[in-house]
Amino acid sequence: MTEASTVSQGGIPVLDAATRARIQRSKELYPSARSAVLPALWAVQDQLGFLVPEGLAEVAVELGLEPSEVEAVSTFYSMYFQHQPGRHLIQVCRNVSCGLRGSDDLLRHLETSLGVEDGETTEDGVFTLEGTVECLGGCGGAPMMQVDRYSYENLDAEKADQILADVRARPAPSSGAATDA
Amino acid sequence: MPEVKVLTRHLGAEGLTTLAGYERVGGYQALKKALTMGPEAIFAEVKASGLRGRGGAGFPTATKWSFLPQGVFPRYLCVNADESEPGCFKDRYLLEEFPHQLLEGVMICAYALQVSHAFIYIRGEYRAQRELLDKAVAEAYQAGFAGQGILGQDWNCELIVHGGAGAYICGEETAMLDSLEGLRGQPRLKPPFPAIKGLYGQPTVVNNVETLSNLPYIISEGGAKYAAMGTESSPGSRLFCVSGHVERPGNYEIAMGRTTFRELLEMAGGVWRGRGIKAMQPGGGSMQILGPQHLDLAIDFKAVADAGSALGAGALVIMDETTCLVNVSMRLVDFYEHESCGKCVPCREGTYFESELMHRLEAGLASTAELATLADICANMDGRCFCLLGDTATWFVMSAYKMFPEEFQRHCGAGHCPVRAELERVA
Ligand SMILES: Cc1cc2nc3c(=O)[nH]c(=O)nc-3n(C[C@H](O)[C@H](O)[C@H](O)COP(=O)(O)O)c2cc1C
Ligand code: SF4
Ligand code: FES
């Protein structure tokens, strides 16, 4: 019996073939299989939108770890979602360089225009809005935000609204790396 | 003329992010040359260049390499592209504009140290940059600059891009190693240092993106020429990120030790809106505040240390005369509180109380006695934390309090931010 089928005994596998192949490739890339945990979690999140517990269990089997070990890693990193976020994640940087150039106003504007508070998801499930204290490396274009981890800089209210209107019209993104490793 | 061009010397050349474009400006010739020189001669050039690490600590690169124990293999190289220091966006720029220059530098280092694997740890937020980097790595493999039998020689080295997932602490070199091993990214006890016992328990060198991006120039032009651009205590050139209240925020490459903060500020168009400067932070969010009286200081490791701060990761943040330093301190403290990895008590608890207190102070709700508590908390953190994150979480706020005590005191019991209130009255 292969290890993978042990999982399917407990339930229907949630990871599709492409995700499994990604995890397998990562596993082969590193001198130690355990190093593939982070890339594997990205792969799970890309497919399912967040870290579904059954997905974590499958990762554990693939990499020969305990599910609790994989879970402990997953909760350490802020970019892994433990719950389903909106289709697009907006992060407004509120660190110093952005704060000096109006990030608080930008966040307040987006709260009003999207009708949500910091940390909430719009009713239609399209956007999750977050003000973040992490500097997102766009201080040269402050104030800035990331949408699905892509940066948009030198923002004002009008420009931010326009960007979100464009994003809204696009299909759902994948959250992970473009090419996996 | 303080502006020099090493890292940015090819800026504007067409298609520079592609292998073909980079080769058109002489790309990968330095790697070829390095292979004919051999590891010892490469080491000698890097030593002559005086290159000091650009990741924050400014540690001499050749010295770090020399700590690797003789004859112990496999060895690893970890390239620190986790750039998350508040105010820093230079590694991102190097990744976006010159990805192959970085890869060439990485492979020169990998050859000099005879490592079997070079890992590039890039923060998860740099998604677009990751995409560019992945393309560049694929091209480098295809051209035979990485992988098995590199450039037809008996030398193998794998080049692996590893994405982070949102944790500032993973920029700390030992936390990065744990993260690369598939663990929670928390710092390790030092010693042993990574050079002795690093990734998978093997000898490992961790170097910053900018540090390694200098290597192609140093190998092709010679270490002495590189060193001569700067001064004896601060050799070479450096990319500086300038942000905050300036007309033209951005990355500027300067001659180390020969450029003053005033000159750098002028390159960035001066303080915005014709205003005066109140304060600046010379090395990213972790470093102590400096004032207008420091503008004529040279951007030199020693000069800035003597003034009570540090060049850190090379980020100058300018704050104009309208800035509230309590507000700025609060933002930074919030950042450290959020990013504390939780491993040690002084940092985990200290940043929490620091942040609580700064929020009360900023809102004008704290009492004067609480200001003393703040100083107390910070004194109990600085020097007592397991890693530098906890120590540095106190540096800006305490130095700002020392430079602007009346501004902190005026907030006590005011019921609001007095600096903002004044601005609103004038407006
Ligand atoms: C909390 C913390 C965060 C750090 N973040 C980074 C970082 O994002 N990038 C970096 O290159 N170095 C960072 N460093 C410094 C690294 O530990 C290490 O000194 C550096 O990568 C070594 O490279 P260098 O010698 O080329 O400078 C950080 C250090 C600490 C304590
Ligand atoms: S100082 Fe902070 S970041 Fe460093 S080990 Fe302690 S808790 Fe973690
Ligand atoms: S402070 Fe906002 S991106 Fe750096």
XYZ file of C-alpha atoms and ligand atoms in Angstrom:
651
model
C 0.000 0.000 0.000
C 1.435 3.386 -0.893
C 1.499 6.122 1.688
C -0.751 8.327 -0.370
C -3.532 5.792 -0.370
C -3.423 5.699 3.426
C -4.781 9.214 3.318
C -7.565 8.390 0.922
C -8.662 5.671 3.327
C -9.439 8.358 5.879
C -11.290 10.464 3.354
C -11.319 11.711 -0.212
C -7.992 13.349 -1.134
C -8.370 17.095 -1.519
C -5.170 17.777 -3.438
C -5.399 17.406 -7.185
C -2.784 15.805 -9.418
C -1.153 19.110 -10.367
C -0.686 20.097 -6.737
C 0.699 16.693 -5.864
C 3.127 16.922 -8.757
C 4.250 20.349 -7.545
C 4.901 18.999 -4.076
C 6.758 16.031 -5.506
C 8.996 18.299 -7.598
C 9.793 20.455 -4.573
C 10.612 17.371 -2.558
C 13.160 16.287 -5.145
C 14.707 19.736 -5.378
C 16.071 19.963 -1.850
C 18.726 17.878 -0.076
C 16.062 17.204 2.589
C 12.371 16.511 1.921
C 11.345 18.587 4.896
C 12.576 21.735 3.136
C 9.654 21.315 0.759
C 7.137 22.208 3.486
C 6.872 25.913 2.615
C 6.573 25.349 -1.150
C 4.062 22.569 -0.477
C 1.925 24.882 1.648
C 1.964 27.438 -1.142
C 0.838 24.718 -3.527
C -2.069 23.777 -1.249
C -3.098 27.393 -0.858
C -2.899 27.963 -4.606
C -5.304 25.137 -5.271
C -7.724 25.541 -2.384
C -7.503 29.223 -1.474
C -6.427 28.497 2.092
C -4.834 25.749 4.172
C -7.575 23.174 4.447
C -6.645 20.723 7.278
C -7.081 17.692 5.013
C -4.609 19.299 2.616
C -2.069 19.705 5.407
C -2.489 16.049 6.313
C -1.743 15.061 2.735
C 1.350 17.262 2.710
C 2.521 15.522 5.874
C 2.177 12.121 4.241
C 3.949 13.246 1.065
C 6.889 14.621 3.052
C 6.991 11.933 5.720
C 6.093 14.279 8.597
C 3.479 14.368 11.325
C 0.394 16.469 10.502
C 1.026 18.441 13.702
C 4.510 19.365 12.460
C 3.136 20.722 9.200
C 0.405 22.595 11.041
C 2.908 24.163 13.441
C 4.872 25.503 10.492
C 1.777 26.759 8.706
C 0.616 28.920 11.619
C 3.975 30.660 11.969
C 3.855 32.429 8.604
C 1.403 35.278 8.109
C 0.848 34.703 4.400
C -0.721 31.302 4.837
C -4.457 31.601 5.333
C -6.144 29.456 7.944
C -9.556 30.563 6.693
C -10.980 31.357 3.302
C -10.220 35.011 2.486
C -11.941 37.059 -0.186
C -11.123 36.354 -3.819
C -8.532 39.149 -3.745
C -6.433 40.263 -0.792
C -5.688 43.982 -0.493
C -2.892 44.968 1.863
C -2.265 48.615 2.582
C 1.181 49.220 4.067
C 1.074 51.340 7.217
C 4.745 51.311 8.126
C 6.744 54.543 8.487
C 7.511 55.605 4.916
C 3.930 54.975 3.850
C 2.580 56.539 7.041
C 4.526 59.719 6.296
C 2.867 59.943 2.887
C -0.751 59.298 3.739
C -1.342 55.554 4.143
C -3.886 56.109 6.932
C -5.998 58.254 4.614
C -5.696 55.645 1.896
C -6.844 52.862 4.212
C -9.757 54.963 5.487
C -10.783 55.725 1.931
C -10.769 52.046 0.962
C -12.771 51.159 4.069
C -15.408 53.634 2.930
C -15.403 52.782 -0.738
C -15.492 49.017 -0.124
C -17.864 49.305 2.833
C -15.714 47.179 5.151
C -13.441 47.743 8.115
C -9.777 46.834 8.249
C -9.570 43.025 8.305
C -13.001 42.369 6.813
C -14.207 40.859 3.550
C -16.740 42.527 1.288
C -20.197 40.975 1.292
C -19.807 39.670 -2.237
C -16.597 37.912 -1.150
C -14.448 39.698 -3.737
C -12.083 41.679 -1.518
C -10.459 41.227 1.870
C -9.007 44.520 3.082
C -6.063 44.619 5.448
C -3.943 47.420 6.786
C -0.564 45.923 7.578
C 2.313 47.062 9.766
C 4.777 45.142 7.607
C 6.793 47.249 5.196
C 6.097 45.770 1.777
C 9.258 47.063 0.117
C 7.463 49.763 -1.832
C 8.488 52.746 0.315
C 9.880 54.437 -2.805
C 6.324 54.609 -4.132
C 4.522 55.364 -0.883
C 1.696 55.168 -0.164
C 1.329 51.725 -1.647
C -0.710 48.559 -1.459
C -0.423 45.016 -2.648
C -3.268 43.173 -4.278
C -2.694 39.420 -4.385
C 0.983 40.145 -3.618
C 1.532 42.465 -6.560
C 2.527 46.043 -5.691
C 0.683 49.211 -6.690
C 2.425 52.428 -5.778
C 2.157 56.222 -5.622
C -1.507 55.853 -4.797
C -4.240 58.327 -4.133
C -7.901 57.542 -3.560
C -8.862 57.766 -7.204
C -5.977 55.655 -8.445
C -6.603 52.968 -5.831
C -10.306 52.792 -6.763
C -9.419 52.393 -10.424
C -6.955 49.575 -9.693
C -9.529 47.712 -7.634
C -12.133 48.129 -10.359
C -9.703 46.539 -12.814
C -8.867 43.717 -10.408
C -12.555 43.046 -9.761
C -13.030 42.426 -13.464
C -10.260 39.789 -13.515
C -10.675 36.075 -12.750
C -9.540 34.626 -9.405
C -5.788 34.572 -8.899
C -3.596 31.859 -7.517
C -1.920 32.902 -4.308
C 1.379 31.124 -4.676
C 4.541 31.302 -6.659
C 4.161 31.565 -10.410
C 6.539 28.741 -11.023
C 6.961 26.439 -8.141
C 10.136 25.479 -6.398
C 30.422 63.867 -7.517
C 29.009 61.460 -4.939
C 27.048 59.330 -7.413
C 28.925 56.297 -8.729
C 27.901 53.347 -10.812
C 28.787 49.802 -9.964
C 25.542 47.978 -9.329
C 23.654 50.314 -11.621
C 26.268 50.650 -14.355
C 24.133 48.882 -16.939
C 20.905 50.653 -16.043
C 18.860 51.471 -19.117
C 20.440 48.819 -21.365
C 17.809 47.021 -23.371
C 16.473 43.689 -22.170
C 18.726 43.595 -19.122
C 16.447 41.230 -17.245
C 17.000 38.578 -19.926
C 20.125 36.510 -20.358
C 20.649 37.833 -23.892
C 20.355 41.431 -22.722
C 22.742 40.878 -19.842
C 25.266 39.122 -22.055
C 25.150 42.070 -24.470
C 26.618 44.291 -21.736
C 29.307 41.742 -20.890
C 27.270 39.639 -18.498
C 28.726 36.363 -17.192
C 32.239 37.292 -18.400
C 33.193 37.758 -14.756
C 31.987 34.251 -13.904
C 34.054 32.851 -16.780
C 37.036 34.829 -15.562
C 36.463 33.629 -11.991
C 36.594 30.019 -13.152
C 40.031 30.618 -14.666
C 41.238 32.399 -11.516
C 40.332 29.711 -9.012
C 38.849 30.081 -5.508
C 41.915 31.539 -3.811
C 42.417 34.352 -6.296
C 38.713 35.224 -6.115
C 38.953 35.377 -2.351
C 41.968 37.704 -2.629
C 40.042 40.109 -4.897
C 37.043 40.182 -2.563
C 39.363 40.823 0.335
C 41.061 43.651 -1.564
C 37.658 45.160 -2.364
C 36.993 45.631 1.338
C 33.377 44.650 0.630
C 31.228 44.689 3.749
C 27.859 42.980 3.982
C 24.854 45.041 2.858
C 22.262 43.067 4.806
C 22.499 45.121 7.968
C 25.506 44.238 10.079
C 28.197 45.405 7.636
C 30.380 42.387 8.311
C 33.457 42.094 6.017
C 32.510 39.573 3.345
C 35.932 37.985 2.845
C 36.316 37.491 6.593
C 32.940 35.758 6.778
C 33.937 33.424 3.954
C 37.237 32.639 5.674
C 35.380 31.156 8.667
C 34.332 28.095 6.642
C 36.251 25.123 8.006
C 38.736 23.630 5.558
C 37.759 20.435 3.832
C 34.234 20.069 5.252
C 31.634 19.344 2.566
C 28.906 19.732 1.468
C 28.711 23.453 2.035
C 25.845 25.765 1.267
C 25.266 29.358 0.249
C 22.075 31.147 1.277
C 21.280 34.379 -0.474
C 19.255 36.682 1.682
C 16.493 38.217 -0.455
C 14.044 38.422 2.424
C 14.292 42.226 2.471
C 11.705 43.368 5.000
C 13.462 46.117 6.905
C 11.164 49.145 7.112
C 12.368 51.697 4.546
C 14.258 49.169 2.433
C 13.590 48.445 -1.212
C 17.055 48.078 -2.729
C 17.230 44.291 -3.054
C 13.893 44.430 -4.768
C 15.321 46.961 -7.231
C 18.356 44.764 -7.890
C 16.037 41.797 -8.496
C 13.812 43.766 -10.819
C 16.462 45.512 -12.864
C 19.508 43.233 -12.688
C 18.490 39.658 -11.830
C 21.324 38.127 -13.846
C 23.898 40.366 -12.187
C 22.776 38.825 -8.899
C 22.894 35.291 -10.293
C 26.370 35.887 -11.692
C 27.479 37.134 -8.269
C 25.868 34.136 -6.600
C 27.663 31.694 -8.886
C 31.008 33.467 -8.405
C 30.564 33.121 -4.660
C 29.352 29.535 -5.005
C 32.470 28.678 -6.990
C 34.831 30.481 -4.612
C 33.362 28.607 -1.660
C 32.781 25.348 -3.548
C 29.204 24.977 -2.373
C 26.928 22.269 -3.706
C 23.710 24.291 -3.464
C 22.947 28.007 -3.523
C 19.525 28.944 -2.153
C 17.919 32.305 -2.771
C 15.429 33.010 0.006
C 13.006 35.617 -1.336
C 10.181 37.093 0.719
C 6.708 35.930 -0.235
C 5.522 39.476 -0.833
C 7.930 39.861 -3.771
C 5.734 37.922 -6.154
C 6.522 39.855 -9.334
C 10.224 39.786 -8.476
C 10.029 36.053 -7.843
C 8.577 35.533 -11.287
C 11.476 37.441 -12.856
C 13.991 35.562 -10.754
C 12.543 32.168 -11.675
C 12.888 33.067 -15.353
C 16.468 34.216 -14.873
C 17.369 31.028 -13.002
C 15.876 28.884 -15.761
C 17.914 30.819 -18.325
C 21.086 30.444 -16.273
C 20.568 26.677 -16.110
C 19.993 26.508 -19.853
C 23.133 28.451 -20.585
C 25.171 26.138 -18.381
C 25.876 28.705 -15.631
C 24.257 26.487 -13.010
C 23.604 22.786 -12.521
C 25.927 19.965 -13.486
C 29.237 20.535 -15.263
C 29.026 24.308 -15.173
C 30.646 25.949 -18.201
C 32.034 22.589 -19.241
C 34.041 22.224 -16.059
C 34.032 19.604 -13.373
C 31.916 21.753 -11.085
C 28.308 21.235 -9.996
C 26.071 23.616 -8.106
C 22.295 23.718 -7.895
C 20.567 27.085 -7.767
C 17.265 27.009 -5.887
C 14.779 29.811 -5.310
C 12.906 29.454 -2.037
C 9.891 31.617 -1.263
C 9.186 32.899 2.242
C 5.671 33.307 3.542
C 5.536 36.510 5.562
C 7.923 36.695 8.514
C 10.424 39.522 8.987
C 12.437 37.384 11.377
C 13.333 34.994 8.550
C 15.740 37.705 7.360
C 17.820 36.945 10.447
C 20.305 34.434 9.143
C 19.740 31.547 11.553
C 15.949 31.918 11.424
C 16.319 31.765 7.644
C 18.157 28.468 7.949
C 15.367 26.977 10.061
C 12.795 28.261 7.610
C 14.732 26.702 4.735
C 14.777 23.423 6.611
C 10.985 23.503 6.719
C 10.571 24.685 10.304
C 9.081 27.710 12.024
C 11.529 30.510 11.279
C 12.992 31.197 14.706
C 16.595 32.206 15.432
C 19.133 29.653 16.609
C 21.555 30.076 19.443
C 24.953 31.347 18.264
C 27.602 29.957 18.423
C 27.829 27.755 16.505
C 27.746 30.288 13.670
C 26.369 29.243 10.289
C 29.888 29.099 8.828
C 30.605 26.166 11.137
C 27.166 24.589 11.494
C 24.516 26.068 9.256
C 21.958 24.616 6.869
C 21.404 20.899 7.551
C 24.210 21.209 10.100
C 26.784 21.892 7.375
C 29.091 24.911 6.841
C 27.000 27.722 5.354
C 27.498 31.299 4.230
C 24.588 33.747 4.280
C 25.029 36.863 2.169
C 22.695 39.634 1.145
C 21.497 40.246 -2.446
C 23.349 43.550 -2.750
C 26.549 42.139 -1.270
C 26.687 39.425 -3.931
C 25.561 41.700 -6.766
C 28.860 43.560 -6.361
C 30.948 40.500 -7.202
C 30.791 40.639 -11.025
C 32.252 44.153 -10.917
C 34.885 43.246 -8.335
C 36.041 40.258 -10.378
C 36.089 42.027 -13.729
C 37.516 45.366 -12.578
C 39.533 44.274 -9.569
C 38.975 44.645 -5.850
C 41.298 47.618 -5.508
C 39.316 49.699 -8.000
C 36.105 48.924 -6.164
C 37.588 49.790 -2.792
C 38.972 53.108 -4.061
C 35.494 54.398 -4.834
C 34.860 54.696 -1.152
C 37.113 55.316 1.806
C 39.252 53.094 3.935
C 36.614 52.533 6.600
C 33.788 52.389 4.062
C 35.075 50.942 0.800
C 33.174 50.803 -2.472
C 29.740 51.946 -3.452
C 26.346 51.319 -1.978
C 22.722 51.516 -2.960
C 20.724 53.705 -0.626
C 16.947 53.708 -0.456
C 15.601 57.187 0.196
C 11.976 57.544 1.246
C 9.611 59.546 3.390
C 9.259 63.296 2.955
C 11.458 63.802 -0.109
C 10.625 65.013 -3.603
C 11.983 61.962 -5.439
C 12.007 58.823 -3.315
C 14.048 56.011 -4.813
C 17.301 54.083 -4.908
C 20.547 56.032 -5.316
C 23.993 54.514 -5.680
C 26.646 56.507 -3.851
C 30.350 56.395 -3.092
C 30.640 55.172 0.476
C 32.317 57.477 2.960
C 32.560 60.330 0.428
C 28.906 61.260 0.326
C 27.067 63.172 3.023
C 23.433 62.718 4.030
C 22.812 66.228 2.694
C 24.155 65.245 -0.721
C 22.051 62.089 -0.763
C 18.999 64.093 0.234
C 19.718 66.494 -2.631
C 19.919 63.590 -5.093
C 16.416 62.702 -3.959
C 15.236 66.237 -4.715
C 15.413 67.573 -1.162
C 12.687 67.699 1.463
C 9.268 67.807 -0.182
C 6.981 70.828 -0.312
C 9.903 73.143 0.433
C 9.761 72.177 4.094
C 12.526 71.824 6.646
C 13.762 68.536 8.034
C 12.958 67.484 11.581
C 14.642 64.090 11.796
C 15.915 61.178 9.778
C 16.582 57.494 10.166
C 19.797 56.471 8.418
C 19.644 52.678 8.272
C 16.090 51.377 8.151
C 13.476 50.917 10.854
C 15.812 49.285 13.333
C 18.262 52.163 13.635
C 18.390 55.189 15.917
C 17.147 58.617 14.935
C 19.432 61.398 13.712
C 18.630 65.108 13.461
C 19.270 67.955 11.000
C 22.561 68.543 12.808
C 23.771 65.260 11.303
C 23.096 66.140 7.659
C 26.732 66.893 6.929
C 27.934 63.562 8.277
C 29.576 61.295 5.748
C 27.689 58.105 4.969
C 30.407 56.074 6.592
C 30.117 53.122 8.982
C 32.259 54.781 11.621
C 30.991 58.353 11.349
C 27.386 57.212 11.743
C 28.258 54.867 14.615
C 30.001 57.745 16.389
C 26.810 59.770 16.027
C 24.892 57.010 17.841
C 23.222 55.227 14.948
C 24.117 52.837 12.128
C 23.812 52.444 8.374
C 21.953 49.160 8.836
C 20.410 48.024 5.602
C 20.984 51.300 3.739
C 17.689 53.117 3.989
C 17.358 56.826 4.647
C 13.936 57.935 5.837
C 13.399 61.691 5.939
C 10.823 63.263 8.253
C 9.828 66.862 7.681
C 9.063 69.517 10.313
C 5.379 68.496 10.547
C 6.161 64.925 11.636
C 5.038 63.573 15.000
C 7.836 61.382 16.332
C 5.476 59.657 18.754
C 3.377 58.567 15.806
C 6.416 57.313 13.886
C 7.652 55.445 16.968
C 4.250 53.834 17.392
C 4.281 52.529 13.821
C 7.705 50.978 14.288
C 6.842 49.469 17.648
C 3.680 47.955 16.132
C 5.830 46.425 13.446
C 8.181 44.756 15.933
C 5.312 43.592 18.082
C 3.744 41.946 15.036
C 7.017 40.391 13.896
C 8.328 39.146 17.243
C 8.728 35.399 16.725
C 7.705 34.638 20.302
C 10.748 32.584 21.206
C 11.993 34.728 24.102
C 10.115 36.531 26.851
C 11.737 40.001 26.854
C 10.846 40.496 23.190
C 7.476 38.743 23.114
C 6.166 40.482 26.248
C 8.217 43.647 25.884
C 7.021 44.526 22.391
C 3.433 43.852 23.486
C 3.601 46.293 26.401
C 5.627 48.751 24.346
C 2.962 48.765 21.670
C 0.073 49.106 24.157
C 1.788 52.043 25.762
C 2.709 53.763 22.504
C -0.918 53.611 21.387
C -2.042 55.242 24.631
C 0.673 57.855 24.331
C -0.115 58.635 20.715
C -3.757 59.139 21.596
C -2.735 61.472 24.430
C -4.059 59.053 27.082
C -0.844 58.056 28.824
C 0.376 59.729 32.007
C 3.850 61.113 32.581
C 4.539 58.178 34.881
C 3.864 55.831 31.972
C 6.670 57.497 30.020
C 9.026 56.266 32.709
C 7.460 52.821 32.380
C 8.159 52.903 28.648
C 11.812 53.686 29.273
C 11.865 50.904 31.836
C 10.381 48.327 29.483
C 12.894 49.265 26.812
C 15.816 49.092 29.221
C 14.682 45.598 30.170
C 14.613 44.534 26.522
C 17.721 46.088 25.015
C 20.593 43.618 25.303
C 18.406 40.958 26.922
C 16.666 39.502 23.910
C 17.597 36.282 22.195
C 18.205 38.025 18.882
C 18.606 41.562 17.574
C 14.950 41.976 16.670
C 13.977 42.495 20.285
C 16.878 44.819 21.004
C 16.227 46.952 17.945
C 12.536 47.212 18.823
C 13.626 49.776 21.410
C 16.254 51.732 19.521
C 14.178 54.161 17.502
C 11.646 54.969 20.174
C 14.260 55.496 22.874
C 16.499 57.623 20.656
C 13.499 59.700 19.552
C 12.458 60.180 23.186
C 15.964 61.320 23.990
C 16.131 63.767 21.080
C 12.561 65.093 21.470
C 11.625 64.601 25.155
C 9.195 67.530 25.176
C 7.273 66.036 22.235
C 6.709 62.818 24.178
C 5.837 64.730 27.351
C 3.336 66.977 25.570
C 1.342 63.894 24.569
C 0.854 62.857 28.182
C -2.706 63.536 29.276
C -3.369 65.751 26.227
C -6.299 63.587 25.123
C -5.151 63.797 21.503
C -1.956 64.122 19.464
C -0.767 67.704 20.116
C 1.434 67.790 17.019
C -1.468 66.931 14.715
C -3.761 69.316 16.563
C -1.318 72.158 15.985
C -1.056 71.369 12.296
C -4.815 71.356 11.963
C -5.044 74.748 13.699
C -2.558 76.267 11.260
C -4.207 74.719 8.203
C 15.665 40.781 12.661
C 16.659 40.734 11.560
C 16.225 40.831 10.243
C 17.137 40.787 9.192
N 16.662 40.903 7.920
C 17.554 40.837 6.885
C 17.084 40.918 5.546
O 15.891 41.042 5.279
N 17.998 40.839 4.545
C 19.343 40.674 4.803
O 20.125 40.581 3.870
N 19.798 40.604 6.056
C 18.945 40.668 7.106
N 19.423 40.559 8.386
C 20.876 40.328 8.583
C 21.209 38.855 8.419
O 21.089 38.214 9.681
C 22.651 38.628 7.936
O 23.518 39.338 8.753
C 22.892 39.066 6.508
O 21.969 38.502 5.629
C 24.292 38.659 6.098
O 24.584 39.092 4.794
P 25.725 40.165 4.523
O 26.942 39.760 5.321
O 25.968 40.058 3.060
O 25.208 41.478 4.950
C 18.529 40.630 9.462
C 18.958 40.545 10.781
C 18.049 40.603 11.832
C 18.559 40.498 13.215
S 14.194 38.683 20.237
Fe 12.097 38.490 19.439
S 12.382 37.772 17.348
Fe 14.328 37.389 18.435
S 14.139 35.318 19.272
Fe 13.333 36.675 20.864
S 11.111 36.708 20.441
Fe 12.098 35.933 18.601
S 6.848 51.641 4.487
Fe 5.273 51.051 3.164
S 6.261 49.829 1.691
Fe 7.865 50.337 3.081
